[in-house]
XYZ file of C-alpha atoms in Angstrom:
220
model
C -143.632 -74.051 -140.003
C -144.860 -70.824 -138.438
C -147.978 -72.616 -137.157
C -145.839 -75.272 -135.453
C -143.655 -72.606 -133.825
C -146.639 -70.644 -132.542
C -148.327 -73.776 -131.180
C -145.098 -74.866 -129.501
C -144.622 -71.429 -127.934
C -148.216 -71.339 -126.661
C -148.041 -74.843 -125.153
C -144.613 -74.058 -123.656
C -145.892 -70.917 -121.916
C -149.031 -72.734 -120.750
C -146.994 -75.579 -119.222
C -144.656 -73.131 -117.448
C -147.657 -71.294 -115.983
C -149.242 -74.595 -114.954
C -146.151 -75.950 -113.203
C -145.568 -72.597 -111.486
C -149.100 -72.734 -110.085
C -148.665 -76.330 -108.900
C -145.759 -75.260 -106.697
C -141.993 -75.268 -106.240
C -141.016 -78.889 -105.794
C -138.063 -80.881 -106.977
C -138.794 -83.909 -109.165
C -137.853 -86.286 -106.327
C -140.350 -84.586 -104.040
C -143.425 -84.869 -106.260
C -146.498 -86.337 -104.626
C -148.442 -89.020 -106.495
C -151.074 -86.627 -107.856
C -148.363 -84.147 -108.918
C -146.458 -86.873 -110.750
C -149.626 -87.983 -112.554
C -150.427 -84.361 -113.399
C -146.940 -83.826 -114.837
C -147.203 -86.963 -116.994
C -150.650 -86.011 -118.262
C -149.563 -82.460 -119.071
C -146.634 -83.748 -121.103
C -148.895 -86.079 -123.110
C -151.503 -83.395 -123.741
C -148.862 -80.877 -124.800
C -147.371 -83.125 -127.493
C -150.606 -83.865 -129.387
C -151.373 -80.421 -130.920
C -147.708 -79.877 -131.806
C -147.259 -83.187 -133.633
C -150.712 -83.170 -135.258
C -151.581 -79.814 -136.823
C -155.105 -81.030 -137.619
C -156.007 -81.006 -133.943
C -157.448 -77.702 -132.643
C -155.521 -76.024 -129.820
C -158.578 -76.294 -127.608
C -158.037 -80.071 -127.478
C -154.907 -79.399 -125.430
C -155.642 -76.108 -123.684
C -158.970 -77.102 -122.101
C -157.730 -80.457 -120.659
C -154.559 -78.788 -119.327
C -156.593 -76.088 -117.567
C -158.992 -78.741 -116.182
C -156.149 -80.874 -114.812
C -154.498 -77.787 -113.335
C -157.709 -76.796 -111.527
C -158.104 -80.347 -110.194
C -154.510 -80.459 -108.925
C -154.774 -77.083 -107.174
C -158.114 -78.118 -105.624
C -156.655 -81.407 -104.371
C -153.600 -79.627 -102.934
C -155.825 -77.098 -101.177
C -158.030 -79.802 -99.664
C -155.173 -82.092 -98.561
C -153.416 -79.199 -96.814
C -156.477 -78.800 -94.562
C -157.770 -82.370 -94.308
C -155.107 -84.770 -92.964
C -157.345 -87.808 -93.546
C -157.648 -86.932 -97.246
C -153.878 -86.431 -97.541
C -153.316 -89.815 -95.929
C -155.866 -91.410 -98.284
C -154.291 -89.955 -101.437
C -150.595 -89.839 -100.536
C -150.211 -92.224 -97.635
C -148.432 -91.369 -94.380
C -144.780 -91.355 -93.287
C -143.614 -94.779 -92.112
C -141.276 -95.145 -89.133
C -138.828 -97.912 -90.029
C -136.447 -97.525 -87.086
C -137.503 -96.120 -83.722
C -135.219 -95.740 -80.707
C -132.686 -97.917 -82.497
C -135.147 -100.785 -83.061
C -136.166 -102.004 -86.504
C -139.916 -101.929 -87.168
C -140.298 -105.233 -89.051
C -144.091 -104.946 -89.201
C -143.844 -101.683 -91.141
C -141.085 -103.096 -93.340
C -143.324 -106.032 -94.315
C -146.253 -103.696 -94.920
C -144.115 -101.641 -97.332
C -142.641 -104.806 -98.903
C -139.222 -103.348 -98.178
C -136.247 -105.651 -97.672
C -133.645 -105.018 -94.984
C -130.911 -104.932 -97.651
C -132.791 -102.116 -99.407
C -132.913 -100.129 -96.163
C -129.200 -100.693 -95.545
C -128.473 -99.552 -99.106
C -130.422 -96.326 -98.510
C -128.491 -95.747 -95.279
C -125.178 -96.206 -97.077
C -126.220 -93.531 -99.570
C -126.527 -91.218 -96.563
C -122.977 -92.131 -95.442
C -124.196 -94.359 -92.614
C -122.165 -97.577 -92.526
C -123.833 -99.288 -89.561
C -127.562 -99.585 -88.960
C -126.785 -99.624 -85.222
C -125.851 -95.933 -85.487
C -129.425 -95.031 -86.459
C -131.759 -93.752 -83.768
C -134.724 -93.114 -86.067
C -135.451 -93.623 -89.774
C -138.651 -92.386 -91.398
C -139.794 -93.115 -94.937
C -141.590 -89.900 -95.890
C -144.744 -89.845 -98.015
C -142.700 -88.534 -100.964
C -140.516 -91.666 -100.932
C -137.450 -90.093 -99.325
C -135.772 -91.523 -96.240
C -135.137 -89.231 -93.255
C -132.468 -90.529 -90.871
C -131.423 -89.366 -87.391
C -128.237 -90.799 -85.942
C -127.541 -91.506 -82.287
C -124.551 -89.189 -82.245
C -126.583 -86.412 -83.832
C -129.804 -86.945 -81.920
C -131.501 -84.002 -80.273
C -131.655 -83.801 -76.518
C -135.257 -84.926 -76.214
C -135.405 -87.406 -79.088
C -137.538 -87.271 -82.209
C -140.659 -85.099 -82.063
C -143.722 -86.668 -83.733
C -146.939 -84.871 -84.816
C -149.786 -86.421 -82.810
C -152.417 -83.783 -83.621
C -152.693 -82.035 -87.005
C -155.531 -79.631 -87.816
C -157.293 -80.954 -84.722
C -157.207 -84.574 -85.966
C -155.461 -87.466 -84.235
C -152.432 -89.023 -85.951
C -152.791 -92.563 -84.611
C -149.548 -93.992 -86.002
C -147.453 -91.119 -84.637
C -149.306 -91.371 -81.310
C -148.340 -95.018 -80.998
C -144.638 -94.322 -81.509
C -144.709 -91.241 -79.279
C -146.237 -93.373 -76.522
C -149.375 -91.283 -76.056
C -153.091 -91.945 -76.577
C -156.260 -89.892 -76.964
C -156.716 -89.763 -73.188
C -153.219 -88.306 -72.712
C -153.828 -85.693 -75.413
C -157.243 -84.791 -73.959
C -155.745 -84.318 -70.498
C -152.903 -82.250 -71.973
C -155.393 -80.012 -73.799
C -157.494 -79.572 -70.662
C -154.407 -78.712 -68.631
C -153.491 -75.995 -71.117
C -157.119 -74.881 -71.558
C -157.075 -75.604 -75.283
C -159.688 -76.992 -77.637
C -158.552 -79.784 -79.938
C -160.112 -78.090 -82.984
C -158.089 -74.917 -82.299
C -154.740 -76.718 -82.549
C -152.952 -76.595 -85.883
C -150.110 -78.835 -84.714
C -149.209 -80.682 -81.539
C -146.009 -82.711 -81.558
C -144.605 -84.804 -78.722
C -141.088 -86.158 -78.308
C -139.844 -89.263 -76.515
C -139.873 -87.499 -73.138
C -143.474 -86.284 -73.570
C -142.269 -82.735 -74.158
C -144.855 -80.966 -76.314
C -144.657 -78.223 -78.926
C -147.825 -76.766 -80.390
C -149.116 -74.133 -82.829
C -152.627 -72.691 -82.691
C -154.728 -72.136 -85.819
C -155.600 -68.543 -84.897
C -152.022 -67.590 -84.068
C -151.436 -64.475 -86.252
C -147.699 -65.025 -86.587
C -147.699 -68.835 -86.497
C -145.921 -68.749 -83.130
C -144.543 -72.067 -81.899
C -145.207 -72.600 -78.221
C -142.810 -74.936 -76.445
C -143.811 -76.615 -73.218
C -141.223 -76.257 -70.484
């Protein structure tokens, strides 16, 4: 009995430390790799508790390995947008300027009734009241209503870590030429830009990588 209690305590503390290192996310906000990591950790943790013949190393070493892999993946995806898109996918714009994006709906195999159901859960009775709806890469739906829309419309990230976000560029109505001209006009190098977002009126907001305080610069 004492052996079981000690093993349970050790695995419990190890799992708490592991999940703390992964990050502070709610269950509904877990990325795919984080969900897989959580499932694997739970399976690995049960084995040495239920089977006392198994050495603790059979659980501890795999848990540490998975934890290192998850932290490494999170570190890389935070700096490489193309890798994040490959592993987690990208946000999908389902409604833009009040128009339903049927092509994206078909790509996601999402039915219109499912979208309407999600809108009702957000206390939106009429799809006509929606200015923009975005299915985030964590599976949650972000909705902006016409009555609550900002003055300049929805701002979309067209440049992240110096890399072009082609889908966002298409909806923002800009292309690589426009971005290049904008960078030249502001005497900026694309690789120096951490984030450049553009709204529906081509009003830009950007953050530079070497900005010591992460200052957001808004174009007037």
